[in-house]
Tab-separated table of C-alpha atoms in Angstrom:
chain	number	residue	atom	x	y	z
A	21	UNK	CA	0.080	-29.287	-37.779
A	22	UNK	CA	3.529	-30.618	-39.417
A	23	UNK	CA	3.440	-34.309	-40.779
A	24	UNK	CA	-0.555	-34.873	-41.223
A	25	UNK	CA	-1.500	-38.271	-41.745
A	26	UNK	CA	-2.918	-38.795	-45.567
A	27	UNK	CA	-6.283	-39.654	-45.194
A	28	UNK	CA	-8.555	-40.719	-48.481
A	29	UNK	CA	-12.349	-40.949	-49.084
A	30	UNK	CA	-13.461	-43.725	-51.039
A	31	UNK	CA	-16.824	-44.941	-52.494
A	32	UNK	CA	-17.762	-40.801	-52.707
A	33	UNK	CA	-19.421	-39.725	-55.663
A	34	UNK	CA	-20.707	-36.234	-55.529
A	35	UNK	CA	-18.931	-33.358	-53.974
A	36	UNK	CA	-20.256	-30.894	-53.445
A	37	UNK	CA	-22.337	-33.189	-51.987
A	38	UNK	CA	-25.882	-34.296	-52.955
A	39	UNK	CA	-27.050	-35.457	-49.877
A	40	UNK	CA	-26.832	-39.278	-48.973
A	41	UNK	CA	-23.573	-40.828	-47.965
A	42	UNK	CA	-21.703	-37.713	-49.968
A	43	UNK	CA	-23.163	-35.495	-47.156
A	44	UNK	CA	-21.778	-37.587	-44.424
A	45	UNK	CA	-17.606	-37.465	-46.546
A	46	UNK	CA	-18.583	-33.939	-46.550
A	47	UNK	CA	-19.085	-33.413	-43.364
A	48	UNK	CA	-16.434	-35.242	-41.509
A	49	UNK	CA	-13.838	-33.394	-43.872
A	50	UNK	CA	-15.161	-30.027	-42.806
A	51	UNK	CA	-14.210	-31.059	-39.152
A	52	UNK	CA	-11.562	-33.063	-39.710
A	53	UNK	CA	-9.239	-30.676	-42.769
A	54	UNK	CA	-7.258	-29.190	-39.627
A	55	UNK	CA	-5.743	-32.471	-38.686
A	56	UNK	CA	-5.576	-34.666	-41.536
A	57	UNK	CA	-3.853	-34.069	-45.253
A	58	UNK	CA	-7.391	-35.348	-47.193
A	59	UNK	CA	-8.179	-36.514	-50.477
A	60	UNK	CA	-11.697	-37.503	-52.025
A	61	UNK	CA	-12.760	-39.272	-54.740
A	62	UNK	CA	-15.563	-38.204	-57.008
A	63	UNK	CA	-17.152	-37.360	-60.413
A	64	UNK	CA	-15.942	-34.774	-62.288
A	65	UNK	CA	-17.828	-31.760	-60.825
A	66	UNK	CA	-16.634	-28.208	-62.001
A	67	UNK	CA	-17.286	-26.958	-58.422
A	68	UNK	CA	-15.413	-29.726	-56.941
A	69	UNK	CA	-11.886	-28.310	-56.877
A	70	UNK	CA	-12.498	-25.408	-54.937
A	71	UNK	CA	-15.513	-26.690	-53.086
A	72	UNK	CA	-13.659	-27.303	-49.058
A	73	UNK	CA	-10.272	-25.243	-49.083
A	74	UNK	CA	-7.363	-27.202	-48.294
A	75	UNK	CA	-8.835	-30.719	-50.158
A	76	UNK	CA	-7.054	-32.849	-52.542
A	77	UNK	CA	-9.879	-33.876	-55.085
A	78	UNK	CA	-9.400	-36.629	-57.625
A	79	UNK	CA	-12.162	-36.467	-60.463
A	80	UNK	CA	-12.963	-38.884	-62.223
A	81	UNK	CA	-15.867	-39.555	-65.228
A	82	UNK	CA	-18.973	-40.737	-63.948
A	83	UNK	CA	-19.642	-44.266	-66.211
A	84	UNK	CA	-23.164	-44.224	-67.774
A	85	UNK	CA	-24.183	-47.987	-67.066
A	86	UNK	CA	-26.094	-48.110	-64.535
A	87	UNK	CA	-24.426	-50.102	-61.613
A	88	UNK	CA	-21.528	-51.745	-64.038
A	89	UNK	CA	-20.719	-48.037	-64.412
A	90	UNK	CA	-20.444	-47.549	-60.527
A	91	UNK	CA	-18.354	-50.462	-60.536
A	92	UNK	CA	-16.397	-49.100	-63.473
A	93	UNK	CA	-16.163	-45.945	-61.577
A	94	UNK	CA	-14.332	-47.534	-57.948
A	95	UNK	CA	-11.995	-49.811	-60.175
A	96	UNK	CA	-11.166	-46.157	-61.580
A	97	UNK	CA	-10.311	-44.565	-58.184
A	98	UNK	CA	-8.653	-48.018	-56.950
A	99	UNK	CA	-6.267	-48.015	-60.157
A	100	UNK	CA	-5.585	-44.148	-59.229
A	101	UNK	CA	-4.658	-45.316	-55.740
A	102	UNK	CA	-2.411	-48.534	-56.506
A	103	UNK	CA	-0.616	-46.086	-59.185
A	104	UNK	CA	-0.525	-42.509	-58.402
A	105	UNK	CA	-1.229	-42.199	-54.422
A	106	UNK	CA	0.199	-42.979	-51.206
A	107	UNK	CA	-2.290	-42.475	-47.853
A	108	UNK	CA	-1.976	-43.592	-44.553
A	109	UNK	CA	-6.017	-44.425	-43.842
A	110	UNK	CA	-8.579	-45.186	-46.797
A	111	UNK	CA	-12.177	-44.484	-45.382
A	112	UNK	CA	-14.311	-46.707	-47.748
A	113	UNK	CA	-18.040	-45.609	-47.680
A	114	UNK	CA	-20.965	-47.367	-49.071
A	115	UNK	CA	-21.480	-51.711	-49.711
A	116	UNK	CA	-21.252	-51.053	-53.346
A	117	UNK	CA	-17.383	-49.959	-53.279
A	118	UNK	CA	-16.652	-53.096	-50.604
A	119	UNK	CA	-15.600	-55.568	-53.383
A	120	UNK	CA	-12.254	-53.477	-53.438
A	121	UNK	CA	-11.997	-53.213	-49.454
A	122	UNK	CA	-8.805	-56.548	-49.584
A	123	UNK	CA	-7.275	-54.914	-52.205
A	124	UNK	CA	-7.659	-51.575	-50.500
A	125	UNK	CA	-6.182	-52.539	-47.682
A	126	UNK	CA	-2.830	-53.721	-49.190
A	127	UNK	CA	-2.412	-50.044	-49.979
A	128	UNK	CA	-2.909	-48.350	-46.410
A	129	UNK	CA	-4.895	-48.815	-43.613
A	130	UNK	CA	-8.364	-48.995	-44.093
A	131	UNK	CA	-11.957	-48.142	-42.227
A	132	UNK	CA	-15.252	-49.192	-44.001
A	133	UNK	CA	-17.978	-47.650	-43.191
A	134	UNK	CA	-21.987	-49.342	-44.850
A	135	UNK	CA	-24.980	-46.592	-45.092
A	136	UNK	CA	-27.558	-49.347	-45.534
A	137	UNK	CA	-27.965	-52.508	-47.100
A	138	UNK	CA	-28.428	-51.206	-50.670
A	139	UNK	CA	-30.084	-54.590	-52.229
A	140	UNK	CA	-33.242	-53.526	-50.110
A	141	UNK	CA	-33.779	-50.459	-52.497
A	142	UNK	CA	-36.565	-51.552	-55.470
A	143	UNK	CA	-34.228	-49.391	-57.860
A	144	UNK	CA	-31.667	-51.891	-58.435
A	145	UNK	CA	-32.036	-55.033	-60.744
A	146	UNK	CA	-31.833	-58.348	-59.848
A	147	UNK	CA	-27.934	-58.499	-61.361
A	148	UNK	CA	-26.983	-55.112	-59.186
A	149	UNK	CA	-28.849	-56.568	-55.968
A	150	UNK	CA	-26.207	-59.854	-56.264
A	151	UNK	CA	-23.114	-57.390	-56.904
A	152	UNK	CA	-24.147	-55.945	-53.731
A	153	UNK	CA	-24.744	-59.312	-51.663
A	154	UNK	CA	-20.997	-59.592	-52.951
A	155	UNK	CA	-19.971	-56.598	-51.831
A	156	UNK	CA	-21.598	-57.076	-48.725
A	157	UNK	CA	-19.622	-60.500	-48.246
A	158	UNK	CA	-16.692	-58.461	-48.691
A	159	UNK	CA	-17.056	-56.449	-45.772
A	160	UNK	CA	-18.315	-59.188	-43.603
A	161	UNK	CA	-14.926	-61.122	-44.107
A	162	UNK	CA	-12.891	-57.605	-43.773
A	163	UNK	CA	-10.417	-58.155	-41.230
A	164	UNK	CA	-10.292	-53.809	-40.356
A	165	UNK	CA	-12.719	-51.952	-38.716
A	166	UNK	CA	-16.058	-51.777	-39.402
A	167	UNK	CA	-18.285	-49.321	-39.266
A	168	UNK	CA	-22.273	-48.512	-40.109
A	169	UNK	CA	-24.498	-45.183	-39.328
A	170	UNK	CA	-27.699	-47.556	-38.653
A	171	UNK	CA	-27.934	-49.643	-35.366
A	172	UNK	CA	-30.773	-51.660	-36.924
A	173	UNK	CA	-27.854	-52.763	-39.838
A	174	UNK	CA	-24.951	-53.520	-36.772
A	175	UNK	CA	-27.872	-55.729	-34.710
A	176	UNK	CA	-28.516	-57.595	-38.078
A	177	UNK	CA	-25.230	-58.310	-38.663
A	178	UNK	CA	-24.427	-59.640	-35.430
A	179	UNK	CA	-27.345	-61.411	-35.252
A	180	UNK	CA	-27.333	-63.207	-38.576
A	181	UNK	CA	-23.706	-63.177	-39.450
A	182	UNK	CA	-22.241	-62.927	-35.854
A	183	UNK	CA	-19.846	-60.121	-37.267
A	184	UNK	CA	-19.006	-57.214	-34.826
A	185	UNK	CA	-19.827	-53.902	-36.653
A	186	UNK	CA	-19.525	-50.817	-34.572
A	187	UNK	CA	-22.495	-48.235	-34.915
A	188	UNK	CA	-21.519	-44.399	-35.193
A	189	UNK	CA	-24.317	-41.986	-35.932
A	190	UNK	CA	-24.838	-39.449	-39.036
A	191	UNK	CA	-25.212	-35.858	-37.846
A	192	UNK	CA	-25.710	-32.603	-38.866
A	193	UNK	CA	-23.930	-29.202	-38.993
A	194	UNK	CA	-25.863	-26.520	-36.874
A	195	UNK	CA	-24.175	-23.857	-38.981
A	196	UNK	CA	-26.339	-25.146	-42.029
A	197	UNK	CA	-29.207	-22.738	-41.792
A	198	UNK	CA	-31.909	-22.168	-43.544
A	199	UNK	CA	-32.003	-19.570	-46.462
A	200	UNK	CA	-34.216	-16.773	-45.347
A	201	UNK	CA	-35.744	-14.576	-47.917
A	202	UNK	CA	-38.637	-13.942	-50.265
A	203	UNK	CA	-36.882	-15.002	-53.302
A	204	UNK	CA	-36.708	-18.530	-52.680
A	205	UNK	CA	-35.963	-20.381	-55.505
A	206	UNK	CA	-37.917	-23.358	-56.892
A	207	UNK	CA	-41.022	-21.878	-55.509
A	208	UNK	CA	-44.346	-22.513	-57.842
A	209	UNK	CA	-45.159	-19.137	-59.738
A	210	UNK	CA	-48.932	-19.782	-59.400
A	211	UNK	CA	-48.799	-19.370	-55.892
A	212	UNK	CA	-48.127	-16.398	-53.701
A	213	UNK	CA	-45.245	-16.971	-51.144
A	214	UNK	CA	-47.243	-17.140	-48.317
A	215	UNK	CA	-49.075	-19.900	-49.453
A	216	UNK	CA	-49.068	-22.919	-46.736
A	217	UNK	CA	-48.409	-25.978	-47.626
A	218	UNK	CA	-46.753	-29.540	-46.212
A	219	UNK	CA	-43.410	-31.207	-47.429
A	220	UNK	CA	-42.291	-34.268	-49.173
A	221	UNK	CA	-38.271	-34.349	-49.877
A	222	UNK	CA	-35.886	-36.960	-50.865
A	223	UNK	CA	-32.806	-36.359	-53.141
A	224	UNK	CA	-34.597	-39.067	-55.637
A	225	UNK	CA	-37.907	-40.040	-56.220
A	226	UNK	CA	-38.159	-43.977	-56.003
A	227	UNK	CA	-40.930	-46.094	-54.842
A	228	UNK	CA	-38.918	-46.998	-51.260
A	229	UNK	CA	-39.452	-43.396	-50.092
A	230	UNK	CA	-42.943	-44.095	-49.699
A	231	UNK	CA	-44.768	-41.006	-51.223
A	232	UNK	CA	-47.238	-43.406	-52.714
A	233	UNK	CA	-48.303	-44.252	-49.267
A	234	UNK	CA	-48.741	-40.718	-48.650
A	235	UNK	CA	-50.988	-39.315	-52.125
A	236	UNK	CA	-52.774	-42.069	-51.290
A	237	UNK	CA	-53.610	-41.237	-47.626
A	238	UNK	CA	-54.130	-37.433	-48.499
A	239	UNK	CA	-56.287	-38.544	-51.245
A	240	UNK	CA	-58.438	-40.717	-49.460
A	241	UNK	CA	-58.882	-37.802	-46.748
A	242	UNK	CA	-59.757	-35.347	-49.569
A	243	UNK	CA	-57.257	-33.369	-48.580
A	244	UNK	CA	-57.372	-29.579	-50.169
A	245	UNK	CA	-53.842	-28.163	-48.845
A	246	UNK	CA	-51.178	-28.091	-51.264
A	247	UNK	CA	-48.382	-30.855	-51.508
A	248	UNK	CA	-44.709	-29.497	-52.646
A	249	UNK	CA	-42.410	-32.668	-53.385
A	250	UNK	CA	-38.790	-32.098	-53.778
A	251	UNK	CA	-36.769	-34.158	-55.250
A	252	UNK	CA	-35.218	-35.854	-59.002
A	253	UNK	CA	-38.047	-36.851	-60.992
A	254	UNK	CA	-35.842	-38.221	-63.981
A	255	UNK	CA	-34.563	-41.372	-63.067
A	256	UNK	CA	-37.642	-44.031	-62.173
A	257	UNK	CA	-40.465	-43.052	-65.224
A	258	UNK	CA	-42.756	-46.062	-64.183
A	259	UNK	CA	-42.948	-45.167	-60.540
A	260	UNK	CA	-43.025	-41.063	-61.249
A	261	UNK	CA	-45.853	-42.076	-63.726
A	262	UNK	CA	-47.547	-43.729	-60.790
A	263	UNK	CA	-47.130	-40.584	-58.566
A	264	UNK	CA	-48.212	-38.300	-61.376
A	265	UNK	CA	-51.770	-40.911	-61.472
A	266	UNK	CA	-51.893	-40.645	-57.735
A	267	UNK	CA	-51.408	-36.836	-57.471
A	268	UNK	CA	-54.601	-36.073	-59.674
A	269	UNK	CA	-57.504	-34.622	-57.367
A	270	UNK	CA	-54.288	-33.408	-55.034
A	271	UNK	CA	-52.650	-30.180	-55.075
A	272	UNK	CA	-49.141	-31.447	-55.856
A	273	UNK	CA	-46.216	-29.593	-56.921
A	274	UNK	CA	-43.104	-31.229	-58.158
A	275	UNK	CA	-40.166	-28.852	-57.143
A	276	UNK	CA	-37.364	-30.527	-58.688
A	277	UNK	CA	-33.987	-31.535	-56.717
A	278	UNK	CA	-33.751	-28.279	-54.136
A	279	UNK	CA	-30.768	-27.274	-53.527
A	280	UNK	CA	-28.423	-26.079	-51.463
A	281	UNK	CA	-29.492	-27.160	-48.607
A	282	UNK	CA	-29.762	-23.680	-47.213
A	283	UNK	CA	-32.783	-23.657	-49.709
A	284	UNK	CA	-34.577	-27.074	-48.735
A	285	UNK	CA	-34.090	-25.630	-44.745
A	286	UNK	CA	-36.313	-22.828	-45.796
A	287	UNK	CA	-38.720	-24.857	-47.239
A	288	UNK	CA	-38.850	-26.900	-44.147
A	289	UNK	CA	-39.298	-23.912	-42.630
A	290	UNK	CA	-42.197	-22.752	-44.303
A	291	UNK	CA	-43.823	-25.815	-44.206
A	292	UNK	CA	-46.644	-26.804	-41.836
A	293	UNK	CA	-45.419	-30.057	-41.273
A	294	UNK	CA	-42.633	-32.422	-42.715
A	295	UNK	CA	-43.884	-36.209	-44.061
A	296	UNK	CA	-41.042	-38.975	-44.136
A	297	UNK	CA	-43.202	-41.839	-45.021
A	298	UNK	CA	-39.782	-43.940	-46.207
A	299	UNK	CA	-39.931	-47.372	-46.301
A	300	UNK	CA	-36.278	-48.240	-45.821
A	301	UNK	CA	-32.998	-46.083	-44.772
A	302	UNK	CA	-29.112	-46.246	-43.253
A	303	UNK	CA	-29.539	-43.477	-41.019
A	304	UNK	CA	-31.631	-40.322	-42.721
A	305	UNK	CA	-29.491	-37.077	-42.372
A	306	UNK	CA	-32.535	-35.486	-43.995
A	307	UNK	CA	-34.783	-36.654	-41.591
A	308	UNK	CA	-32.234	-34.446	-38.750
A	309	UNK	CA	-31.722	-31.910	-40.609
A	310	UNK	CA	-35.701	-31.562	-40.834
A	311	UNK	CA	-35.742	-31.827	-37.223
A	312	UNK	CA	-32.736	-29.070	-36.870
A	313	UNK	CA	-34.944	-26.284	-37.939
A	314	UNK	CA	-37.458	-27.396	-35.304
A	315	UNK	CA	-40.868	-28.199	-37.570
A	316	UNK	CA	-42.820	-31.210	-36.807
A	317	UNK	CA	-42.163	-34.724	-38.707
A	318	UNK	CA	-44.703	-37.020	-39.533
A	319	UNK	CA	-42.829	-40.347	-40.154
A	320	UNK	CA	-43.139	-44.173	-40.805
A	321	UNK	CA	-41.926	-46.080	-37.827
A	322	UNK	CA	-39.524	-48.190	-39.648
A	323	UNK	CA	-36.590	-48.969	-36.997
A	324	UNK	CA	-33.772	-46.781	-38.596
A	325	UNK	CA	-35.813	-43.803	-37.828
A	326	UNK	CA	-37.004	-45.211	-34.237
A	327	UNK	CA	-33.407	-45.583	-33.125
A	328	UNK	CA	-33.053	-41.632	-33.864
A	329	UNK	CA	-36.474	-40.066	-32.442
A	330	UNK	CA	-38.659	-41.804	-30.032
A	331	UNK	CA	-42.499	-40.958	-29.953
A	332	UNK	CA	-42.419	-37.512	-27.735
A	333	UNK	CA	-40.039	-36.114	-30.673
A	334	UNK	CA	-41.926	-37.643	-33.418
A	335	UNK	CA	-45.494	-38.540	-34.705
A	336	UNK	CA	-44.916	-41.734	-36.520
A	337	UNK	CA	-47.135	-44.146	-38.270
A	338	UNK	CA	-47.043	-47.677	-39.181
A	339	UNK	CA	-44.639	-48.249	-42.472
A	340	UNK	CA	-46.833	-48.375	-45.805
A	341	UNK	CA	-49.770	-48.331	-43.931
A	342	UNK	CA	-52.131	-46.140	-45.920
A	343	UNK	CA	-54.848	-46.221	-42.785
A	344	UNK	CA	-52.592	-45.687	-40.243
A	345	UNK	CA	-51.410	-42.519	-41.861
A	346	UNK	CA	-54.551	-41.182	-42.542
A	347	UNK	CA	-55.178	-42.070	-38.564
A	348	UNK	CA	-51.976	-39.641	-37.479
A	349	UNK	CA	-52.732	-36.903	-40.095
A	350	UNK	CA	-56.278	-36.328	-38.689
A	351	UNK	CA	-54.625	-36.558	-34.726
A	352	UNK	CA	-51.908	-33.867	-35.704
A	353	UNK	CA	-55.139	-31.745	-37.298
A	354	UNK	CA	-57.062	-32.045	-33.788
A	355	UNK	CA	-53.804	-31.414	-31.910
A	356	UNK	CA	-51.809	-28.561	-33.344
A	357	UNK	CA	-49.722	-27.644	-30.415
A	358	UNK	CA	-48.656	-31.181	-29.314
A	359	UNK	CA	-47.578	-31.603	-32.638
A	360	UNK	CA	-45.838	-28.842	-32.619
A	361	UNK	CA	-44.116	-29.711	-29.038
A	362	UNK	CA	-42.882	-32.560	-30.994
A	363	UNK	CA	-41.213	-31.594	-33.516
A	364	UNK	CA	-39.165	-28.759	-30.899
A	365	UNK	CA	-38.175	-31.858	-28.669
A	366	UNK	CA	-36.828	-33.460	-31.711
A	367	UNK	CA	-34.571	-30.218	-32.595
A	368	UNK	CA	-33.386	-30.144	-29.304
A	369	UNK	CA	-32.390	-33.982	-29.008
A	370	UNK	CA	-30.284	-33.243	-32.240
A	371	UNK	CA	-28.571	-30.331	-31.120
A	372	UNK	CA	-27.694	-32.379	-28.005
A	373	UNK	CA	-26.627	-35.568	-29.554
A	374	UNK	CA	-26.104	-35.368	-33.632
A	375	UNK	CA	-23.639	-32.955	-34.448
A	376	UNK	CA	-20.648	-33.578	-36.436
A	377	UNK	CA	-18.541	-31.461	-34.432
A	378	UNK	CA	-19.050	-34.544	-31.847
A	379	UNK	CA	-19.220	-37.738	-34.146
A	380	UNK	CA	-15.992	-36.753	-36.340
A	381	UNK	CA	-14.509	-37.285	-33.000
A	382	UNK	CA	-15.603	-40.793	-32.958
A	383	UNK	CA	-13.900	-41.222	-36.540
A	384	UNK	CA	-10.942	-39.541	-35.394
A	385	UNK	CA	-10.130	-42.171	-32.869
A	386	UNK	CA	-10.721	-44.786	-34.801
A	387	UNK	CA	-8.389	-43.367	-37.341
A	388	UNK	CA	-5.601	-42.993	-34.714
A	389	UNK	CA	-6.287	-46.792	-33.543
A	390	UNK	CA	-5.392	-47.683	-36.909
A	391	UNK	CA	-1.811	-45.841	-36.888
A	392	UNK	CA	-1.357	-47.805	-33.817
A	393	UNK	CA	-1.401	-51.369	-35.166
C-alpha cells in the first residue's frame, strides 16, 4: 500500500511483549503492519528490533524509580516525538502515560485507550496512586477518542463522571498455540512429566491476583495435588513471603515468569484445571487465552471477568471469598464432566467473539475517523 498513514504506540513498555497491555500493542500491530507505517515505543530490549518485521522501534532506557521512573520513561518517548518524529495517529495505552495525552495531541491525532484503573492495584504507593488519579483526570477532560478494554471501567465512567468512553474488547490470536513436547521448560525436576497438577499464572505475583485466597482454600481442604504458580516472584518480598507461609503443608511449586506463551499454553494444557482467583482486572487476555486451549477455569466473579464468560463457560466463585472457593473446588471434584463442558463452551465463545483478527478492525475504523476530522 503506497502512502501508509504513520501510526505510533505510546505508553508500551515491553516488546516482545510480556503480557498485559504490551500483549494487546502487540497484537493489533501484527494485524494491522499491512496497512499502517508503525512505530512503538519501549525499553531497550535486544530482541526488540527484529521482533515484528516491518516495525519502527524506538528504545529507550527503562528508569529504575519505581513510578517517577515510568514517568521519566513517557516524558522520554514524548521528547522523542516533539523532536525527532512525525505520525499521523498516536495510540496512547495505559492511565499512567495520560498526563501527556494534551500535549500528545498537538503532535498528531490521537486515540487513548485505559486497561484498568491502575490506583486499584495494592502495588502502588500512596504518591503513585495520586499520579494516576491525575492521569486519569487527563483522559477524562481529553477532547479525542476514548477508548477502554473493560465495560465495567466505560459504565463507571459514565456513571460517575458522565464521560462517554467507548468499550472495545482484548482478544487473542488463535495461531498462538500451545508448545507441545516433553521438554517443556520450567518444569520441576522432582517430578515426572506426567505428573497432574492445577494452575496459578499471572505475569507478577502481587497480592490483587488473589492466590492468597486460593493456598488458603486448598489448605483448608487439605488438599494433596500439586500447585504450579507461574509468575515473577521478585518484585513484592512481603506479599511472596506471605505466599511462601501459606504454601507450607501444600504442594506448591514456584515456576518463575513462563514464557513464551507457547510454553504457558502447554502448561494450561496439562493442567487439570486453571484458578483465576484475581481480585481486580482491565480485561484479562490471560484469562482467554486460558480459555483458547479449551481447559476449565475456576474464577472469582469480579465483573471484568463476568462481562467475558457467563456461568455455562465458567465456574466462578465469590471474589476473596475463601469459603466460597472451597464450596466450587469440591462441586468441580463431584462433577468432572460438567466442568469440563465448561471450560469447552468458554473456548468456543472466544473463538467466536475475541479474536484480534476481528477487534483490530474496530481500531482500524476508529483510526480512519480520525483522518477524517
Amino acid at each position: 500500500m503506497l502512502n501508509k498513514k504513520k501510526l505510533a504506540f505510546f505508553g508500551i513498555k515491553y516488546f516482545p511483549s510480556k503480557g498485559g497491555t504490551s500483549r494487546v500493542a502487540e497484537n493489533l500491530i501484527l494485524n494491522l503492519i499491512d496497512d499502517y507505517d508503525i512505530t512503538i515505543y519501549c525499553y531497550k530490549n535486544k530482541l526488540a528490533k527484529n521482533h515484528i518485521r516491518g516495525v519502527n522501534v524506538i528504545e529507550l532506557p527503562n528508569l529504575k524509580f519505581g513510578s517517577i521512573g515510568v514517568f521519566g520513561y513517557y516524558f522520554l518517548c514524548y521528547l522523542h516525538i516533539l523532536f525527532f518524529a512525525n505520525y499521523d495517529i498516536i495510540h496512547a495505552h495505559k492511565i499512567d502515560s495520560f498526563i501527556f495525552l494534551n500535549l500528545l495531541e498537538k503532535r498528531a491525532k490521537v486515540i487513548a485507550t485505559a486497561h484498568e484503573a491502575p490506583y486499584k492495584r495494592d502495588k502502588w504507593s500512596g504518591v503513585a496512586k495520586k499520579f494516576f488519579k491525575i492521569s486519569e483526570k487527563s483522559f477524562l477532560n481529553f477532547n479525542g477518542i476514548k477508548t477502554a478494554i473493560s465495560k465495567p471501567l466505560c459504565e463507571f465512567y459514565a456513571e460517575k463522571y458522565n464521560v462517554e468512553v467507548q468499550f472495545i474488547a482484548n482478544g487473542i490470536n488463535l495461531n498462538d498455540t500451545r508448545k507441545a513436547n516433553d521438554k517443556i521448560g520450567f518444569w520441576p525436576k522432582e517430578l515426572p512429566k506426567d505428573t497432574p497438577f492445577v494452575l496459578f499464572a499471572a505475569r507478577r505475583i502481587m497480592g490483587t491476583k488473589g492466590l492468597h485466597t486460593m493456598l488458603k482454600a486448598y489448605k483448608e481442604l487439605g488438599y494433596k495435588g500439586n500447585i504450579f504458580v507461574a509468575g515473577e516472584l521478585d518484585n513484592y518480598p512481603a506479599y511472596i513471603k506471605k505466599i511462601k507461609q501459606l504454601s507450607v503443608g501444600l504442594n506448591v511449586y514456584f515456576l518463575g515468569f513462563v514464557h513464551p506463551l507457547s510454553t504457558l499454553l502447554e502448561y494450561v494444557y496439562k493442567s487439570e484445571y486453571f484458578v483465576f482467583p484475581s481480585e481486580t482486572e482491565g480485561m484479562s487476555i490471560m484469562l482467554l487465552e486460558v480459555a483458547s486451549v479449551g481447559k476449565p477455569i475456576l474464577a472469582s466473579n469480579i465483573p471484568e471477568n463476568t462481562q467475558v464468560f457467563n456461568e455455562n463457560e465458567v465456574l466462578y466463585f465469590e471474589n476473596k471469598s475463601v469459603s466460597d472457593l472451597i464450596e466450587k473446588i469440591n462441586w468441580l471434584n463431584n462433577h468432572p464432566r460438567k466442568f469440563k463442558e465448561l471450560g469447552e463452551n468458554a473456548s468456543t465463545k472466544v473463538a467466536s467473539n475475541y479474536t484480534w483478527n476481528k477487534i483490530a478492525i474496530e481500531y482500524k475504523t476508529l483510526y480512519e475517523s480520525l483522518n477524517k476530522t
